[in-house]
XYZ file of C-alpha atoms in Angstrom:
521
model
C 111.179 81.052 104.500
C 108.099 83.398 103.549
C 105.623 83.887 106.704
C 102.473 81.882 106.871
C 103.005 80.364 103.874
C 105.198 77.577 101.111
C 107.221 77.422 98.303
C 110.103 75.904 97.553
C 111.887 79.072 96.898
C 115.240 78.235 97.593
C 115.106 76.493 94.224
C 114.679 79.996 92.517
C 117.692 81.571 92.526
C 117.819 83.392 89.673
C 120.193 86.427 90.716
C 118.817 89.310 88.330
C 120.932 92.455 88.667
C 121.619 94.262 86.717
C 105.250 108.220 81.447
C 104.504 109.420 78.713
C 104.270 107.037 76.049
C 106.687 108.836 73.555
C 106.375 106.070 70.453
C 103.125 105.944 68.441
C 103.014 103.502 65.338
C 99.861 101.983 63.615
C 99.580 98.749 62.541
C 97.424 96.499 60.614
C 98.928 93.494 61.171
C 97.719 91.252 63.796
C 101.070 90.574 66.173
C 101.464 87.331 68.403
C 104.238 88.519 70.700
C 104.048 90.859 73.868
C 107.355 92.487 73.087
C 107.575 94.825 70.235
C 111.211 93.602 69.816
C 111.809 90.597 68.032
C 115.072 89.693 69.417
C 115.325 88.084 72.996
C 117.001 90.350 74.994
C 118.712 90.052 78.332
C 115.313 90.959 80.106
C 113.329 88.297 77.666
C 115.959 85.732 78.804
C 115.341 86.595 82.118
C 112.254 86.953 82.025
C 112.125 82.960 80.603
C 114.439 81.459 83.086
C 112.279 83.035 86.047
C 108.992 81.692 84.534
C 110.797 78.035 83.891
C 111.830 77.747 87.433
C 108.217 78.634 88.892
C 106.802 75.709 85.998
C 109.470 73.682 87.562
C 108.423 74.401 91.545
C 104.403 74.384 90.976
C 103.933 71.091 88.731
C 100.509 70.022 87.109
C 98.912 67.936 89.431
C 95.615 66.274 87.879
C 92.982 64.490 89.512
C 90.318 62.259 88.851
C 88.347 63.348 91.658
C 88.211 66.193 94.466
C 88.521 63.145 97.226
C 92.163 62.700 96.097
C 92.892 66.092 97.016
C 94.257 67.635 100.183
C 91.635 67.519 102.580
C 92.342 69.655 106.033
C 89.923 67.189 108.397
C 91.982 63.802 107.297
C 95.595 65.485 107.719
C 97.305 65.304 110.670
C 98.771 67.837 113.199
C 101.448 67.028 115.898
C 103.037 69.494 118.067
C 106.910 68.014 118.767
C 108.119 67.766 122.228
C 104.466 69.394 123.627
C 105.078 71.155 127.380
C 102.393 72.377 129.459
C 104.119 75.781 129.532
C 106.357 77.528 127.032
C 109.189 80.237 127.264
C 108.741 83.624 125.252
C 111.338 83.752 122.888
C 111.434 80.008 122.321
C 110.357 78.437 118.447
C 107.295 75.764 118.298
C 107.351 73.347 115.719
C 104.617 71.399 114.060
C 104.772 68.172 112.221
C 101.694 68.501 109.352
C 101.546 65.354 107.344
C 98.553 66.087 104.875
C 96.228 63.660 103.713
C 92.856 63.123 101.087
C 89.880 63.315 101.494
C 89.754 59.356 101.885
C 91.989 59.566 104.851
C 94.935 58.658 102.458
C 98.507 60.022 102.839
C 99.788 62.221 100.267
C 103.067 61.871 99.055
C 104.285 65.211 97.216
C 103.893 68.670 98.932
C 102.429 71.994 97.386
C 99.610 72.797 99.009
C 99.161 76.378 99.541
C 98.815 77.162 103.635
C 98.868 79.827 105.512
C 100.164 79.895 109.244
C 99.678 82.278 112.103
C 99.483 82.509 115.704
C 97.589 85.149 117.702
C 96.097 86.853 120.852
C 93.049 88.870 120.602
C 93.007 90.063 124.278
C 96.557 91.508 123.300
C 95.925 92.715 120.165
C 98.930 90.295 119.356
C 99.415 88.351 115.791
C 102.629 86.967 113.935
C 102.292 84.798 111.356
C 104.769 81.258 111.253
C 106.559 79.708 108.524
C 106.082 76.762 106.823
C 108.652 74.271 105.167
C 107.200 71.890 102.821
C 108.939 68.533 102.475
C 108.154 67.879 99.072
C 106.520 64.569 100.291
C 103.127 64.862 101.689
C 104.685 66.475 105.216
C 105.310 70.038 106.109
C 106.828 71.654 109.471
C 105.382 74.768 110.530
C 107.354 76.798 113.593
C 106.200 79.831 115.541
C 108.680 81.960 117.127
C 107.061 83.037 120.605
C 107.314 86.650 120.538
C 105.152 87.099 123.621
C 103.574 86.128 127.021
C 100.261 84.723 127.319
C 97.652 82.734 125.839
C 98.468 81.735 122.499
C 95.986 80.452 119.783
C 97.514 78.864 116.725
C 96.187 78.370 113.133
C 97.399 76.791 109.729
C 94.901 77.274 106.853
C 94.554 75.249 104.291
C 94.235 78.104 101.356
C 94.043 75.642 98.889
C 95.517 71.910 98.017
C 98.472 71.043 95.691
C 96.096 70.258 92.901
C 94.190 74.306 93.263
C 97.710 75.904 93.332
C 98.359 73.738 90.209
C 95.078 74.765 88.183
C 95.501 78.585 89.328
C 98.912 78.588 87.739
C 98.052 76.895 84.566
C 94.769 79.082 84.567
C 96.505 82.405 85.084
C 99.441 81.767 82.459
C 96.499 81.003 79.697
C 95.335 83.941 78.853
C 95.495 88.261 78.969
C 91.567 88.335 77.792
C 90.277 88.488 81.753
C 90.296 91.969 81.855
C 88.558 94.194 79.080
C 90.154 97.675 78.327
C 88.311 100.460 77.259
C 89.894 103.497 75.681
C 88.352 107.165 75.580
C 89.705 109.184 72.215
C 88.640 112.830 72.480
C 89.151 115.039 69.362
C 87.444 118.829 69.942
C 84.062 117.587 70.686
C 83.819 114.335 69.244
C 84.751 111.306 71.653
C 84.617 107.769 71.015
C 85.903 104.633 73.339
C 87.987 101.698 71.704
C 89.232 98.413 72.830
C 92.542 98.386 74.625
C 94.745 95.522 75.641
C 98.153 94.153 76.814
C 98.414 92.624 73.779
C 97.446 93.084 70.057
C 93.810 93.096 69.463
C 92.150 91.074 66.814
C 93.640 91.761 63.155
C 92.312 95.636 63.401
C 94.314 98.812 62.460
C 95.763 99.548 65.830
C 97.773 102.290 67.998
C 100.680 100.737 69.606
C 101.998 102.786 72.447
C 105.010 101.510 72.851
C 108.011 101.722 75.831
C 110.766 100.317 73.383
C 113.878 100.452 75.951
C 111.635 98.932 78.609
C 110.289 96.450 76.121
C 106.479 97.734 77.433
C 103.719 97.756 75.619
C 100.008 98.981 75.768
C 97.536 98.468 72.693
C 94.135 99.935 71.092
C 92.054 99.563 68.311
C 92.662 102.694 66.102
C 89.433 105.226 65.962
C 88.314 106.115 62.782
C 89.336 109.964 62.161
C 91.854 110.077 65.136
C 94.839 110.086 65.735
C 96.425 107.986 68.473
C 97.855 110.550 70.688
C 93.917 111.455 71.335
C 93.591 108.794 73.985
C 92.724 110.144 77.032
C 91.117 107.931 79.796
C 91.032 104.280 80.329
C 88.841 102.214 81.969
C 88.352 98.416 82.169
C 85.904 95.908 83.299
C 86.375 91.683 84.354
C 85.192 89.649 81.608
C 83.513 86.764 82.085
C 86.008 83.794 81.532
C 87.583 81.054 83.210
C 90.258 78.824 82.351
C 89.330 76.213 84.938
C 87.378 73.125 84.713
C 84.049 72.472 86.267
C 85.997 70.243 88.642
C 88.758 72.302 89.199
C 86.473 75.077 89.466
C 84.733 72.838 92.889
C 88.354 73.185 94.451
C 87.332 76.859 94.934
C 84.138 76.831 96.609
C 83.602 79.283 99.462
C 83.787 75.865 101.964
C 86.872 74.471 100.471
C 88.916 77.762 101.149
C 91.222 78.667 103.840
C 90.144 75.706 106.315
C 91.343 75.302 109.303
C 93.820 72.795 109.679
C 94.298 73.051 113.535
C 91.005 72.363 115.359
C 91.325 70.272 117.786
C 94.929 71.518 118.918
C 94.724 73.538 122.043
C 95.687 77.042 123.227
C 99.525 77.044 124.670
C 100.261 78.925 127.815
C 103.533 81.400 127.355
C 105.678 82.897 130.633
C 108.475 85.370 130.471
C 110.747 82.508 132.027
C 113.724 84.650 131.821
C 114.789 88.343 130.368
C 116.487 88.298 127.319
C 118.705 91.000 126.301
C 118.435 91.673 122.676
C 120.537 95.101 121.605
C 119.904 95.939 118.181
C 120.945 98.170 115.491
C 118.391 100.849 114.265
C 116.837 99.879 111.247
C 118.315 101.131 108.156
C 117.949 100.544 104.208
C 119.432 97.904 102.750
C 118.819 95.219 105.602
C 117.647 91.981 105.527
C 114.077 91.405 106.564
C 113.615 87.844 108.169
C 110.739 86.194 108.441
C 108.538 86.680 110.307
C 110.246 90.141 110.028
C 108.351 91.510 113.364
C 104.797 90.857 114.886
C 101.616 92.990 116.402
C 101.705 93.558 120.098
C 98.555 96.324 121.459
C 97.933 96.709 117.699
C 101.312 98.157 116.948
C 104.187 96.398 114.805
C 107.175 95.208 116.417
C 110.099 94.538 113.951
C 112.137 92.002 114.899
C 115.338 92.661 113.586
C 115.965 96.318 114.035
C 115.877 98.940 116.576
C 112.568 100.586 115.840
C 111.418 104.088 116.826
C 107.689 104.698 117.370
C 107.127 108.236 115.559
C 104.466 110.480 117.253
C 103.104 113.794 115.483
C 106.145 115.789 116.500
C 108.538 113.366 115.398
C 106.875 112.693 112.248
C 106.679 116.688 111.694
C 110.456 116.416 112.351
C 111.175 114.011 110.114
C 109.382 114.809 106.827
C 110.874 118.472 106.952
C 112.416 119.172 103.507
C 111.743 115.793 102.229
C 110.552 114.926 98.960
C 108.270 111.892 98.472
C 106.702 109.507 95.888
C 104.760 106.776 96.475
C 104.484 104.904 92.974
C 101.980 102.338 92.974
C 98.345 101.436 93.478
C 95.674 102.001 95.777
C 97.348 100.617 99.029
C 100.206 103.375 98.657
C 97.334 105.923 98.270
C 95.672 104.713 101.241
C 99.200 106.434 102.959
C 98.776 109.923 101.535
C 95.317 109.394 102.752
C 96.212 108.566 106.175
C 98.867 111.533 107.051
C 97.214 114.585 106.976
C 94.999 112.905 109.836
C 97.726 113.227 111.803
C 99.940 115.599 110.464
C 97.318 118.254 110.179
C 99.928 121.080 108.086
C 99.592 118.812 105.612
C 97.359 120.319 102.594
C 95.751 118.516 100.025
C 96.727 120.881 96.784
C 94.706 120.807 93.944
C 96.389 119.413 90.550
C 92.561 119.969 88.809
C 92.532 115.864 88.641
C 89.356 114.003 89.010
C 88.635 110.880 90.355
C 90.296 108.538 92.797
C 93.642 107.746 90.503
C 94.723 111.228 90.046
C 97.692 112.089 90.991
C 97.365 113.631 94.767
C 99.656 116.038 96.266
C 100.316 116.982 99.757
C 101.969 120.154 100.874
C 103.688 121.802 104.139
C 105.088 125.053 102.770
C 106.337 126.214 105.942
C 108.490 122.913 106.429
C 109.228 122.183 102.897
C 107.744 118.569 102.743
C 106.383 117.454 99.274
C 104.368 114.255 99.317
C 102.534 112.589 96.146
C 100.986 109.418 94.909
C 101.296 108.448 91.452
C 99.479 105.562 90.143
C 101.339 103.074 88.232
C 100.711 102.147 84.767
C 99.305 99.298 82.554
C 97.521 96.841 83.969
C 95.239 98.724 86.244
C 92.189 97.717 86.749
C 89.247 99.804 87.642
C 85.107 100.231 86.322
C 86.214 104.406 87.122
C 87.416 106.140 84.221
C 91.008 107.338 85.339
C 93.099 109.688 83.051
C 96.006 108.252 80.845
C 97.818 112.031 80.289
C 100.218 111.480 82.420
C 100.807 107.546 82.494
C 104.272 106.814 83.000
C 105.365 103.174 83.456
C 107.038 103.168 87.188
C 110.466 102.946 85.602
C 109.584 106.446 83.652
C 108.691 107.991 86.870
C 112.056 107.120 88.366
C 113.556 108.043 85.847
C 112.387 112.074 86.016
C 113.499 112.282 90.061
C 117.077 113.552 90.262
C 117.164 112.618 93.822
C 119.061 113.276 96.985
C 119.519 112.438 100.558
C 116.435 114.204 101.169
C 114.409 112.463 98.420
C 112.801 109.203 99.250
C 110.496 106.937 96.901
C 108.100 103.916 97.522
C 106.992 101.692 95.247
C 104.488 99.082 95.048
C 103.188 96.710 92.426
C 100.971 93.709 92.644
C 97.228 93.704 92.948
C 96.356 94.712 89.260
C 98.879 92.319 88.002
C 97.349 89.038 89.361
C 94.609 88.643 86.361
C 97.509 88.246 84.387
C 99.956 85.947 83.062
C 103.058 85.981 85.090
C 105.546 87.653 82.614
C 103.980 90.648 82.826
C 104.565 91.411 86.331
C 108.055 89.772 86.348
C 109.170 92.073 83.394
C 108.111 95.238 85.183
C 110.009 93.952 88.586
C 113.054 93.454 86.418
C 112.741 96.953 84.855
C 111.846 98.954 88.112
C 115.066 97.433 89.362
C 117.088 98.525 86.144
C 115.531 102.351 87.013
C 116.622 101.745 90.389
C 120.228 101.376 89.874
C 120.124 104.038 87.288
C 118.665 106.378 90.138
C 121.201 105.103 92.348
C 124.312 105.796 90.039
C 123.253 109.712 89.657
C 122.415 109.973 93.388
C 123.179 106.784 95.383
C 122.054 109.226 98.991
C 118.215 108.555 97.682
C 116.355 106.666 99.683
C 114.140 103.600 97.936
C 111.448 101.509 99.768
C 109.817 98.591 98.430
C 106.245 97.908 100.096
C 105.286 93.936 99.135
C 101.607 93.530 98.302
C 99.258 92.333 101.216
C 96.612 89.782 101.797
C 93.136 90.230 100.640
C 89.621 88.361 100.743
C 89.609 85.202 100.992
C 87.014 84.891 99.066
C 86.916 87.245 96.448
C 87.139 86.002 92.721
C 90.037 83.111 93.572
C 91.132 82.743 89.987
C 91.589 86.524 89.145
C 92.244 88.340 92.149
C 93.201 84.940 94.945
C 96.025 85.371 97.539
C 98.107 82.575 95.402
C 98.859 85.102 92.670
C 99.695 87.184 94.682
C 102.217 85.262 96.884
C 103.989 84.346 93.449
C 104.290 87.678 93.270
C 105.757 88.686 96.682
C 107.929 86.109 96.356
C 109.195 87.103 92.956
C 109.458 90.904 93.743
C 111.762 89.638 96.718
C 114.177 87.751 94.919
C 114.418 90.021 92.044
C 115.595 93.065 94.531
C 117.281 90.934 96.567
C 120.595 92.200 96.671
C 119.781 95.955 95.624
C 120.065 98.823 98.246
C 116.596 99.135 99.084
C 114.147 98.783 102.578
C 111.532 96.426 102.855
C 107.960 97.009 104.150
C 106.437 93.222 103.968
C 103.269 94.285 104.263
C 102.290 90.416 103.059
C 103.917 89.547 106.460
C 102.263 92.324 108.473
C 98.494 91.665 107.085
C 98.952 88.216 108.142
C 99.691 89.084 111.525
C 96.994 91.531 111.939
C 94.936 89.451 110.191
C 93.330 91.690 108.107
C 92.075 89.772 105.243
C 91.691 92.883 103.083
C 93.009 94.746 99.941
C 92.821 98.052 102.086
C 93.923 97.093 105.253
C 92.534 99.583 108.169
C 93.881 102.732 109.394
C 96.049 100.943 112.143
C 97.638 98.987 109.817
C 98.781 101.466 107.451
C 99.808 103.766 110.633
C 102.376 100.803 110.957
C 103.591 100.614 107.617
C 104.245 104.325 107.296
C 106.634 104.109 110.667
C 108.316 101.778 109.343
C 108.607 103.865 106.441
C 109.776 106.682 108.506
C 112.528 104.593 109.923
C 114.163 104.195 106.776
C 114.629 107.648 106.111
C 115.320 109.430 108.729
């Protein structure tokens, strides 16, 4: 099960195995398809089955009014077989049987909650899992990873008939996001409308990713030729696909409510001393979940042998490595962090500007190469970012010949959620595909996948809301399910920490880039 949080993912199980933009065409007719093939293809059939299976698992749920939905006061918490003291180590399980606001039961699952159990004196936080029933009841269990006081929480994120409207909502549309494109010519400069998909019935440039099946539109400038764009940059448009009622469902009081008020904190003793040997962690294991938990602010994995890396050892370790973080702004937020502590690092100057240039960091006397490379279409900022050298992830993987002393991350997630689904699923797919190309021409490379994390709670719940983005994790997880890779859940860690933020702090990402460091080295 996924920490914190349900689906009925066990249904889903699809097993999927398997830059420049160097084709510029105009066009004047108006298109209605994403892909510039016209074909399916393998990756289009894919791509289908996946999207069936999650219609299939998140099912319209209308109402006629918001007091038939899940309401967190009415439902009903029971711990099973309470004590007045627990054993570390042991699992706690929770009966949850939801009902509306009318005190009603419910009788089909889906609601969207989020569990976790903490200790602020200890700096301590995992989160739980939940398995949902199908039928109005759910059982949440927390593994008790330490001694103590222990507080426990379920959140209602949002009821069965929210997650519903989100999905239909999200799958409506590619217009949330506008895209602005800068042409320069000499001196002349002039900004068009960009877009996922074909705009209008206007003259266009189609930049095109043909074996990929990727593709990235603008409106043609008069007197220019398409290979003049530049920059990009993008703002939200204002547009909803939700009802007035549905739109209720999202109000800052009807988000994330605690389902677990009147349950007390449980008391946790060492009872006995458990010996637990375990193998050092490695790529290509299996992350449970929960795959670890905080303890005095540092991450704990629980099913490897985990070394805590100090400056020395880090030093150690990133001598004569070369490393790319592909992604978005959470993987920049790690090239960020290291030269804090690793203070031969050197910023070195690529004459970028702005935030999503590439960055490069340097330590010529050890050999270590470390850059961040944004990812492609969709990415979503008001800055004006440079498009010169976009490169769909796949691209980028491509160019790396690799070796046992090269090491990539990757990341994808927090632009995508304004979008329909397929978008994000056929860039999974096609990362993968690069992966196992990489793989075949030097299978000693090390690849880590970081999920995507929690964010606001209450930032724009329809564009940018934790939902999407669980799809998401989820679907990146089965999708590389069986591939060669590591795994930072960083969806699992910001739930522990509880950092309800789309840059988590400096501690956090400390974490994630030692686990990092125990996969390669």
């Amino acid at each position: 099960m996924v920490p914190g949080t349900y689906l009925f993912w066990s249904a889903l199980n699809l097993p999927i195995s398997l830059y420049h933009w160097n084709n510029f065409t105009v066009s004047s007719e108006p298109k209605t398809t994403l892909s510039p093939l016209k074909s399916p293809t393998e990756t289009e059939l894919k791509i289908k089955r996946i999207k069936e299976k999650l219609d299939q698992l998140i099912p319209p749920r209308p109402f006629t009014h918001v007091n038939t939905t899940t309401s967190a006061a009415h439902s009903r918490v029971t711990i099973l077989n309470p004590q007045d003291t627990y054993c570390r180590g042991d699992q706690l399980d929770i009966l949850v049987e939801v009902r509306d606001h009318l005190g009603r039961r419910k009788e089909y699952g889906g609601d969207f909650l989020r569990a976790r159990m903490s200790s602020p004196a200890l700096k301590a936080g995992a989160s739980g899992k939940v398995t949902d029933f199908n039928n109005g009841t759910y059982l949440v269990s927390f593994t008790l990873f330490w001694e103590g006081q222990v507080s426990l929480s379920l959140l209602l994120i949002h009821p069965s008939e929210g997650v519903s409207a989100l999905w239909r909502a999200r799958n409506q549309g590619y217009d949330r996001v506008i895209f602005k494109g800068k042409f320069v010519n000499g001196t002349s400069q002039v900004f068009t409308e960009c877009g996922l998909t074909p705009i209008s019935s206007a003259e266009l440039c189609e930049y095109l990713e043909t074996r990929d099946q990727e593709a990235f539109y603008c409106v043609r400038p008069q007197h220019m030729p398409c290979e003049a764009l530049t920059h990009m940059t993008t703002k939200n448009r204002e547009i909803s696909y939700l009802t007035v009622k549905e739109k209720s469902l999202f109000n800052r009081s009807n988000v994330g409510v605690e389902m677990m008020k009147h349950l007390e904190h449980i008391h946790v003793s060492q009872c006995y001393q458990r010996e637990n040997i375990k193998e050092k962690c490695q790529i290509g294991m299996k992350v449970p979940v929960p795959g670890g938990y905080t303890f005095e602010g540092r991450w704990i994995t629980t099913f490897c042998n985990q070394t805590q890396f100090n400056t020395i050892k880090i030093k150690d370790c990133l001598k004569g490595k070369l490393i790319y973080l592909l992604g978005d702004s959470t993987l920049r937020q790690w090239i960020y962090y290291l030269p804090k502590v690793v203070k031969t690092l050197k910023f070195f100057d690529l004459h970028g500007t702005g935030l999503f240039k590439k960055h490069l960091l340097l330590d010529a006397e050890r050999h270590t190469q470390i850059q961040w490379k944004k990812h492609s279409y969709p990415f979503v900022t008001m800055q004006l970012y440079s498009v010169i050298e976009e490169g769909y992830i796949p691209r980028e993987i491509d160019r790396i010949p690799g070796d046992k002393n090269t090491a990539i991350s990757i990341t994808l997630g927090q632009h995508f959620r304004l979008f329909p689904i397929d978008i994000f699923i056929r860039r999974a797919i096609n990362v993968r595909k690069a992966i196992e190309r990489l793989f075949l021409r030097s299978p000693a490379t090390k690849v880590i996948l970081k999920t995507e994390n929690i964010r606001e709670m209450h930032s724009n719940t329809e564009s940018f809301g934790d939902f999407h983005g669980y799809i998401q994790y989820l679907t990146m997880k089965d999708i590389f399910k069986d591939l060669n890779v590591g795994v930072i859940d960083a969806w699992d860690m910001t739930i522990a920490y509880g950092t309800n933020n789309v840059h988590p702090p400096d501690h956090v990402i400390g974490n994630q880039i030692n686990m990092f460091l125990n996969y390669i080295c």
